[in-house]
Amino acid sequence: MGRLIYMFTSLAERIVDNQPPLIGMERLADILHDYEVPITWLVSPESAAMCKKQLKEWDGKFGDEVAMTLPTNASGDSNSRALHLAGAKSKKDLLAARLLNLKKTLPWAEISIAAGGHTDPEVAEILEDLGFQGLWGYCPEQIDVDDISDRGCPWGFFYIDPKQRLRPKRDGRGLVGMEWTARDLGKSIFSGNPTIYSTDPNDVARAGICRPEDPEYWFSLMDRYASNTLLNDFVFMVQHQEAHEMQASPFNCYSKEDIREASLLLEMFVSHFASQIDALTLSEGVDLYKSMYAKTAPSFMYWEDIPCPLPNPDYSWNTPVGPWPNAFMMYDSKAMMVFREGQISPFMLRNYSLDLTKHAYFNEPVIPAPCLVSDTRYHWKRDIQIQVNSPRKMPYGLALWGDYSLYRVPETPQIKDSRIIPGKLLFVRVDLDQGENRIDIRLQGK
């Protein structure tokens, strides 16, 4: 079994009437620190200067850290996450000066994580040049919300391709991309509205699918992430809550009742899984990732649909509600695939070698269908042959649904990766050439 790596972050840069969100920060600190969860505070030089006493105290007592927010319009009234400066050099100079300013304000802090601004197409390369190790803020499957459209990128952690921010680097390490906050992967993909099915307490409360008097949806959501440690060495999960959303005045984002509700939900959520996780800061999570993986690590998820109340249509207008099929999903440095239960070929195949300007979300326009050639069972082995005619060279995978728990998949040049989920499926990852492909899956008994 692998490890569930849980990281909690809080955007703490907003200042109104010369007040930082310190009350909200203290409220979050009281909740998370009781369960020995460190917090990564996402601060600007200005907010850090106003909260430096508490930030240093929490660093010393609880292992909290700070990350540097980028100077986007998100700091003001707009939610735009772009830097809005012309030229890479101007942006680099601005970020270098900002980093220097933050280090002068917090000389004890080791700052290796940047936050926000990830929608800028040049920012990943700039941050890497400046020595940053990670960039927080990705929103998988999201379209337009908060001016963020990240559909196509992976969940969890991945090494960002500096030339195309939404896909992993083909090879090698780099700046690590990290989610804004973890979502229900199945409902995010099938409904097309990931912001409802979220680990943000305000999202699920406003949608009416999770409240303190009925927190089961959130418990089941966390259990899905925990169960997938059976398929992965590490499952990296980020949860986020803005500090200014935990403080009524002067920010006026949420009412006192909303804040009480969010506080109760967060405490229930963390207490539910505190014994199952390794709680790290973002930089600790990135350091672990880089120490373990020389390129973007494959991630495998078996996802059973989670029952929940129907979302409030006033908040979730134009959102299909399911129920949805169980699914198997994966990504690596070349592709992302999603399989519906019972379907052998992927219904979603994102090929990260495609040109995003010509292929929306990197989606393959034609996903080739497999044809079973033979399935021969011997005393203690099984040979399966499958034919796939492909219109071009592409990454591909097969999900053979059923119980393959008595077998193992020997290493072969043709099979790039595989997973067996007892009682559920056998997955094999292959690459297709243009034309006819014969895939030989030779299973050995355990």
Coordinates of C-alpha atoms in Angstrom, one line a residue:
M1 CA 0.0 0.0 0.0
G2 CA 1.2 3.5 -0.8
R3 CA 0.9 6.7 1.1
L4 CA -1.7 9.4 1.1
I5 CA 0.1 12.8 1.1
Y6 CA -2.2 15.5 2.3
M7 CA -1.4 19.2 2.1
F8 CA -3.5 22.1 3.3
T9 CA -3.1 25.6 1.8
S10 CA -4.7 29.0 2.5
L11 CA -4.7 32.1 0.3
A12 CA -3.9 34.8 2.8
E13 CA -3.0 37.8 0.7
R14 CA -6.2 39.9 0.6
I15 CA -6.1 43.2 2.3
V16 CA -9.1 45.5 2.8
D17 CA -9.2 48.7 4.8
N18 CA -5.5 48.0 5.7
Q19 CA -6.5 44.8 7.3
P20 CA -5.2 41.3 6.4
P21 CA -7.3 38.2 7.0
L22 CA -5.6 37.5 10.3
I23 CA -8.8 36.4 12.1
G24 CA -9.5 33.9 9.3
M25 CA -6.0 32.7 9.4
E26 CA -6.2 32.1 13.2
R27 CA -9.5 30.3 12.8
L28 CA -7.9 27.9 10.2
A29 CA -4.8 27.5 12.3
D30 CA -6.9 26.5 15.3
I31 CA -8.6 23.8 13.3
L32 CA -5.7 22.3 11.4
H33 CA -3.0 22.5 14.0
D34 CA -5.1 20.5 16.5
Y35 CA -4.7 17.5 14.1
E36 CA -1.0 18.2 13.5
V37 CA -1.6 19.4 9.9
P38 CA 0.8 22.2 8.9
I39 CA -0.5 25.0 6.7
T40 CA 1.1 26.5 3.6
W41 CA 0.2 30.2 3.8
L42 CA 0.0 31.8 0.3
V43 CA 1.0 35.4 1.0
S44 CA 2.1 38.6 -0.7
P45 CA 4.9 40.7 0.7
E46 CA 2.3 43.1 2.0
S47 CA 0.1 40.6 3.8
A48 CA 3.2 38.8 5.1
A49 CA 4.4 42.1 6.7
M50 CA 1.1 42.5 8.5
C51 CA 1.1 38.9 9.8
K52 CA 4.8 38.1 10.2
K53 CA 4.6 37.6 14.0
Q54 CA 2.0 34.8 13.6
L55 CA 3.6 33.3 10.5
K56 CA 6.9 32.9 12.4
E57 CA 5.2 31.5 15.5
W58 CA 3.3 28.9 13.4
D59 CA 6.4 28.0 11.5
G60 CA 8.3 27.3 14.7
K61 CA 5.5 25.5 16.6
F62 CA 3.6 23.6 13.9
G63 CA 5.9 23.5 10.8
D64 CA 3.8 25.9 8.7
E65 CA 5.4 27.6 5.7
V66 CA 4.8 30.4 3.3
A67 CA 4.5 30.5 -0.4
M68 CA 4.6 33.6 -2.6
T69 CA 1.5 34.7 -4.5
L70 CA 2.1 36.1 -7.9
P71 CA 1.0 39.8 -8.5
T72 CA -2.0 39.0 -10.5
N73 CA -5.3 40.9 -10.7
A74 CA -6.6 38.4 -8.1
S75 CA -5.1 40.6 -5.5
G76 CA -7.7 43.2 -6.3
D77 CA -11.3 43.0 -7.3
S78 CA -10.8 40.8 -10.4
N79 CA -10.3 37.1 -10.3
S80 CA -8.0 37.1 -13.3
R81 CA -5.0 34.9 -12.7
A82 CA -2.8 36.3 -15.5
L83 CA 0.1 38.6 -14.8
H84 CA -0.9 41.2 -17.4
L85 CA 2.5 42.4 -18.3
A86 CA 4.1 42.5 -21.7
G87 CA 7.2 40.4 -22.2
A88 CA 8.9 37.6 -20.3
K89 CA 11.7 39.9 -19.1
S90 CA 9.3 42.4 -17.4
K91 CA 7.5 39.5 -15.7
K92 CA 10.7 37.9 -14.5
D93 CA 12.0 41.2 -13.2
L94 CA 8.7 41.8 -11.3
L95 CA 8.7 38.3 -9.8
A96 CA 12.4 38.5 -8.8
A97 CA 11.7 41.8 -7.0
R98 CA 8.7 40.4 -5.3
L99 CA 10.6 37.4 -4.1
L100 CA 13.4 39.6 -2.7
N101 CA 10.8 41.8 -1.0
L102 CA 9.1 38.8 0.6
K103 CA 12.5 37.3 1.8
K104 CA 13.4 40.7 3.4
T105 CA 10.0 40.7 5.2
L106 CA 10.4 37.0 6.3
P107 CA 14.2 36.4 6.4
W108 CA 13.7 33.0 8.2
A109 CA 11.4 31.6 5.4
E110 CA 12.6 29.3 2.6
I111 CA 10.3 30.2 -0.3
S112 CA 10.2 27.7 -3.1
I113 CA 6.5 27.6 -4.0
A114 CA 4.7 30.1 -6.1
A115 CA 0.9 30.5 -6.0
G116 CA -1.6 31.8 -8.6
G117 CA -0.7 33.2 -12.0
H118 CA -0.5 29.7 -13.5
T119 CA -2.7 30.7 -16.4
D120 CA 0.0 32.9 -17.8
P121 CA 1.7 30.9 -20.6
E122 CA 5.2 32.2 -19.8
V123 CA 5.1 31.9 -16.0
A124 CA 6.2 28.3 -15.6
E125 CA 9.5 28.9 -17.4
I126 CA 10.1 32.2 -15.6
L127 CA 9.5 30.6 -12.1
E128 CA 11.8 27.7 -13.0
D129 CA 14.6 30.2 -14.0
L130 CA 14.1 32.0 -10.6
G131 CA 14.6 28.7 -8.7
F132 CA 11.0 28.0 -7.7
Q133 CA 10.2 24.3 -7.3
G134 CA 6.4 24.3 -7.5
L135 CA 3.4 26.2 -8.8
W136 CA 0.1 26.0 -6.9
G137 CA -3.3 26.7 -8.5
Y138 CA -4.3 24.2 -11.2
C139 CA -8.0 23.4 -11.5
P140 CA -8.5 20.2 -13.5
E141 CA -11.6 20.0 -15.7
Q142 CA -12.5 23.6 -14.9
I143 CA -13.8 26.0 -17.5
D144 CA -14.1 29.8 -17.0
V145 CA -14.7 29.9 -13.2
D146 CA -12.6 32.6 -11.6
D147 CA -11.2 33.2 -15.2
I148 CA -9.5 29.8 -14.9
S149 CA -9.8 27.2 -17.7
D150 CA -7.6 24.3 -17.0
R151 CA -9.5 21.4 -18.6
G152 CA -6.9 19.0 -20.1
C153 CA -4.3 19.1 -17.3
P154 CA -3.8 16.2 -14.9
W155 CA -4.9 16.0 -11.3
G156 CA -2.5 15.8 -8.4
F157 CA 1.2 16.6 -9.1
F158 CA 3.0 16.7 -12.5
Y159 CA 6.1 18.3 -14.0
I160 CA 4.9 21.3 -16.1
D161 CA 6.0 21.6 -19.7
P162 CA 7.2 25.2 -19.7
K163 CA 6.1 25.5 -23.3
Q164 CA 2.6 24.4 -22.7
R165 CA 1.4 24.8 -19.1
L166 CA -1.5 22.3 -19.2
R167 CA 0.6 19.2 -20.0
P168 CA 3.4 17.3 -18.3
K169 CA 6.9 17.5 -19.6
R170 CA 7.6 14.5 -21.8
D171 CA 10.8 13.7 -19.9
G172 CA 12.8 15.0 -16.9
R173 CA 12.0 17.0 -13.8
G174 CA 10.9 20.6 -13.7
L175 CA 8.5 22.9 -11.9
V176 CA 5.8 20.8 -10.2
G177 CA 2.2 21.8 -10.9
M178 CA -0.2 21.4 -8.0
E179 CA -4.0 21.6 -7.7
W180 CA -5.9 24.5 -6.2
T181 CA -8.0 22.0 -4.2
A182 CA -8.8 18.4 -4.8
R183 CA -12.1 17.5 -6.4
D184 CA -14.3 14.4 -6.9
L185 CA -12.6 13.1 -10.0
G186 CA -15.5 11.1 -11.3
K187 CA -18.2 13.7 -11.0
S188 CA -15.8 16.4 -12.2
I189 CA -15.2 14.6 -15.5
F190 CA -18.7 13.3 -16.1
S191 CA -20.6 16.4 -15.1
G192 CA -18.2 18.9 -16.5
N193 CA -18.6 21.1 -13.4
P194 CA -15.8 20.3 -11.0
T195 CA -16.3 23.4 -8.8
I196 CA -19.4 21.9 -7.2
Y197 CA -17.8 18.5 -6.2
S198 CA -14.9 20.0 -4.3
T199 CA -12.9 19.9 -1.1
D200 CA -13.7 23.6 -0.7
P201 CA -16.2 23.8 2.2
N202 CA -18.1 26.7 0.7
D203 CA -18.5 24.9 -2.7
V204 CA -20.2 21.8 -1.3
A205 CA -22.2 23.8 1.2
R206 CA -23.6 26.2 -1.4
A207 CA -24.3 23.3 -3.7
G208 CA -26.2 21.7 -0.8
I209 CA -24.4 18.3 -1.2
C210 CA -22.5 18.4 2.1
R211 CA -23.3 20.1 5.4
P212 CA -22.3 19.7 9.0
E213 CA -25.5 17.8 9.7
D214 CA -24.8 15.4 6.7
P215 CA -21.0 15.3 6.0
E216 CA -21.0 11.8 4.4
Y217 CA -20.3 13.0 0.9
W218 CA -17.0 14.5 2.0
F219 CA -16.1 11.4 4.1
S220 CA -16.7 9.2 1.0
L221 CA -14.7 11.6 -1.2
M222 CA -11.7 11.3 1.1
D223 CA -12.1 7.5 1.3
R224 CA -11.8 7.4 -2.5
Y225 CA -8.5 9.1 -2.4
A226 CA -7.3 6.8 0.4
S227 CA -8.4 3.7 -1.3
N228 CA -6.3 4.5 -4.4
T229 CA -3.1 4.2 -2.4
L230 CA -3.5 0.5 -3.3
L231 CA -2.7 1.5 -6.9
N232 CA 0.0 4.1 -6.3
D233 CA 3.1 4.6 -4.3
F234 CA 1.9 8.1 -3.4
V235 CA -1.5 9.9 -3.8
F236 CA -0.9 13.6 -3.6
M237 CA -3.9 15.6 -2.4
V238 CA -4.2 19.3 -1.8
Q239 CA -7.0 21.0 0.1
H240 CA -7.5 24.8 0.1
Q241 CA -9.5 27.4 1.9
E242 CA -9.1 31.2 1.6
A243 CA -8.3 32.9 4.9
H244 CA -10.5 35.9 4.0
E245 CA -13.4 33.6 3.5
M246 CA -13.1 32.6 7.1
Q247 CA -13.5 36.2 8.3
A248 CA -16.7 38.2 7.9
S249 CA -15.5 41.8 8.2
P250 CA -14.1 43.7 6.3
F251 CA -14.1 41.2 3.5
N252 CA -17.8 40.5 3.3
C253 CA -17.4 37.3 1.3
Y254 CA -19.4 35.1 3.6
S255 CA -21.7 35.6 6.6
K256 CA -20.9 34.5 10.1
E257 CA -23.2 31.5 9.7
D258 CA -21.4 30.5 6.5
I259 CA -18.1 30.7 8.3
R260 CA -19.3 28.6 11.2
E261 CA -20.6 26.0 8.7
A262 CA -17.2 26.0 6.9
S263 CA -15.3 25.6 10.2
L264 CA -17.4 22.7 11.3
L265 CA -17.1 20.9 7.9
L266 CA -13.3 21.4 7.9
E267 CA -12.9 20.0 11.4
M268 CA -15.1 17.0 10.6
F269 CA -13.2 16.4 7.4
V270 CA -9.8 16.5 8.9
S271 CA -10.8 14.4 12.0
H272 CA -12.2 11.8 9.7
F273 CA -8.9 10.9 8.0
A274 CA -6.2 12.3 10.3
S275 CA -4.9 8.8 11.1
Q276 CA -4.7 7.8 7.4
I277 CA -2.5 10.6 6.0
D278 CA 1.0 12.0 5.9
A279 CA 0.4 15.7 6.4
L280 CA 3.0 17.8 4.7
T281 CA 3.5 21.4 3.5
L282 CA 3.5 22.0 -0.2
S283 CA 7.3 22.3 -0.4
E284 CA 7.7 19.1 1.5
G285 CA 5.3 17.4 -0.9
V286 CA 7.3 18.7 -3.9
D287 CA 10.6 17.7 -2.3
L288 CA 9.2 14.1 -1.9
Y289 CA 7.9 14.1 -5.5
K290 CA 11.2 15.2 -6.9
S291 CA 13.2 12.7 -4.8
M292 CA 11.0 9.8 -6.1
Y293 CA 10.3 10.7 -9.7
A294 CA 12.7 11.6 -12.5
K295 CA 9.7 12.4 -14.8
T296 CA 6.0 12.9 -14.3
A297 CA 4.8 9.9 -12.4
P298 CA 1.9 7.8 -13.7
S299 CA -1.3 8.1 -11.5
F300 CA -4.0 5.5 -11.4
M301 CA -7.5 6.0 -9.9
Y302 CA -10.4 3.6 -9.7
W303 CA -13.4 5.8 -8.9
E304 CA -16.8 4.6 -7.7
D305 CA -19.5 7.2 -8.0
I306 CA -20.3 8.8 -4.7
P307 CA -24.0 9.2 -3.7
C308 CA -24.9 12.7 -2.6
P309 CA -28.0 15.0 -2.5
L310 CA -29.0 16.7 -5.7
P311 CA -27.1 20.0 -6.0
N312 CA -29.0 23.2 -5.6
P313 CA -30.0 24.3 -9.1
D314 CA -29.5 27.9 -8.2
Y315 CA -25.8 27.2 -7.7
S316 CA -25.4 24.4 -10.2
W317 CA -27.5 25.6 -13.1
N318 CA -27.0 23.6 -16.3
T319 CA -25.1 20.8 -14.6
P320 CA -26.1 17.1 -15.3
V321 CA -26.4 15.2 -12.0
G322 CA -25.9 11.5 -12.8
P323 CA -25.7 9.0 -11.2
W324 CA -22.5 8.2 -13.1
P325 CA -20.7 5.0 -13.9
N326 CA -17.8 3.7 -12.0
A327 CA -14.6 4.6 -13.8
F328 CA -10.9 3.9 -14.1
M329 CA -8.6 6.8 -15.0
M330 CA -4.9 7.4 -15.3
Y331 CA -2.3 9.8 -16.7
D332 CA 1.4 9.7 -17.4
S333 CA 3.8 12.1 -19.2
K334 CA 2.2 11.2 -22.6
A335 CA -1.5 10.9 -22.0
M336 CA -4.6 10.9 -19.8
M337 CA -7.3 8.2 -20.2
V338 CA -10.7 7.6 -18.6
F339 CA -12.6 4.3 -18.9
R340 CA -16.3 3.7 -18.1
E341 CA -17.1 0.5 -16.3
G342 CA -17.4 -2.3 -18.8
Q343 CA -15.8 -0.4 -21.7
I344 CA -12.5 -1.7 -22.8
S345 CA -11.3 1.3 -24.8
P346 CA -11.0 4.8 -23.2
F347 CA -14.0 7.1 -23.8
M348 CA -11.6 10.0 -23.1
L349 CA -8.1 9.9 -24.5
R350 CA -6.0 13.1 -24.1
N351 CA -2.8 12.9 -26.1
Y352 CA -0.3 15.3 -24.7
S353 CA 1.6 15.4 -28.0
L354 CA -1.3 17.1 -29.8
D355 CA -1.4 20.8 -30.5
L356 CA -3.9 22.3 -28.0
T357 CA -4.8 25.0 -30.5
K358 CA -6.1 22.4 -32.9
H359 CA -7.3 19.7 -30.5
A360 CA -9.4 21.0 -27.6
Y361 CA -8.1 19.7 -24.2
F362 CA -5.6 17.5 -26.1
N363 CA -8.5 15.1 -27.0
E364 CA -7.9 12.5 -29.7
P365 CA -10.6 13.1 -32.3
V366 CA -10.9 9.4 -33.1
I367 CA -10.4 6.8 -30.4
P368 CA -9.7 3.4 -32.1
A369 CA -11.9 0.5 -31.0
P370 CA -10.3 -2.8 -29.9
C371 CA -11.2 -6.2 -31.3
L372 CA -10.7 -9.4 -29.3
V373 CA -8.7 -11.9 -31.4
S374 CA -8.4 -14.7 -28.7
D375 CA -8.6 -15.3 -25.0
T376 CA -6.9 -18.6 -24.2
R377 CA -6.8 -20.0 -20.6
Y378 CA -4.3 -22.6 -19.5
H379 CA -3.8 -24.3 -16.2
W380 CA -2.1 -21.3 -14.6
K381 CA -1.7 -18.7 -17.3
R382 CA -3.8 -16.8 -19.8
D383 CA -3.0 -15.3 -23.2
I384 CA -5.2 -12.5 -24.5
Q385 CA -4.7 -11.1 -28.0
I386 CA -6.4 -7.9 -29.0
Q387 CA -6.2 -6.0 -32.4
V388 CA -6.5 -2.3 -32.7
N389 CA -6.5 -0.4 -36.0
S390 CA -5.3 3.1 -35.3
P391 CA -5.5 6.1 -37.7
R392 CA -2.1 7.3 -36.4
K393 CA 0.5 6.8 -33.8
M394 CA -0.8 7.5 -30.3
P395 CA -0.7 6.5 -26.6
Y396 CA -3.4 4.0 -25.7
G397 CA -4.7 1.7 -23.0
L398 CA -7.1 -1.2 -22.4
A399 CA -9.3 -1.8 -19.4
L400 CA -10.3 -5.5 -19.2
W401 CA -13.1 -5.5 -16.7
G402 CA -13.4 -8.6 -14.4
D403 CA -11.4 -10.4 -11.8
Y404 CA -7.8 -10.9 -12.8
S405 CA -6.5 -11.1 -9.2
L406 CA -5.0 -14.5 -9.7
Y407 CA -2.6 -13.2 -12.3
R408 CA 0.4 -10.9 -12.7
V409 CA 1.5 -9.1 -15.9
P410 CA 5.1 -9.9 -16.8
E411 CA 7.2 -7.0 -18.2
T412 CA 7.3 -6.9 -22.0
P413 CA 8.5 -4.2 -24.4
Q414 CA 4.9 -3.8 -25.7
I415 CA 3.2 -3.2 -22.4
K416 CA 4.5 0.1 -20.9
D417 CA 2.6 -0.1 -17.6
S418 CA -0.2 -2.1 -16.0
R419 CA -2.4 -2.4 -13.0
I420 CA -4.7 -5.2 -11.6
I421 CA -7.5 -4.1 -9.3
P422 CA -8.8 -7.3 -7.7
G423 CA -12.4 -8.0 -8.6
K424 CA -12.5 -5.0 -10.9
L425 CA -10.2 -4.9 -13.9
L426 CA -6.9 -5.3 -15.6
F427 CA -5.4 -2.2 -17.2
V428 CA -2.5 -2.2 -19.7
R429 CA -0.9 0.8 -21.2
V430 CA 0.5 0.6 -24.7
D431 CA 1.6 2.8 -27.6
L432 CA -0.1 2.3 -31.0
D433 CA 1.5 2.6 -34.4
Q434 CA -0.5 3.8 -37.4
G435 CA -2.4 0.9 -38.9
E436 CA -3.0 -2.6 -37.4
N437 CA -1.6 -3.3 -33.9
R438 CA -1.6 -6.7 -32.3
I439 CA -1.5 -6.5 -28.5
D440 CA -0.4 -9.7 -26.7
I441 CA -1.2 -9.8 -23.0
R442 CA 0.4 -12.9 -21.5
L443 CA -0.7 -13.3 -17.9
Q444 CA 1.1 -15.5 -15.4
G445 CA -0.5 -17.1 -12.4
K446 CA 0.8 -15.8 -9.1

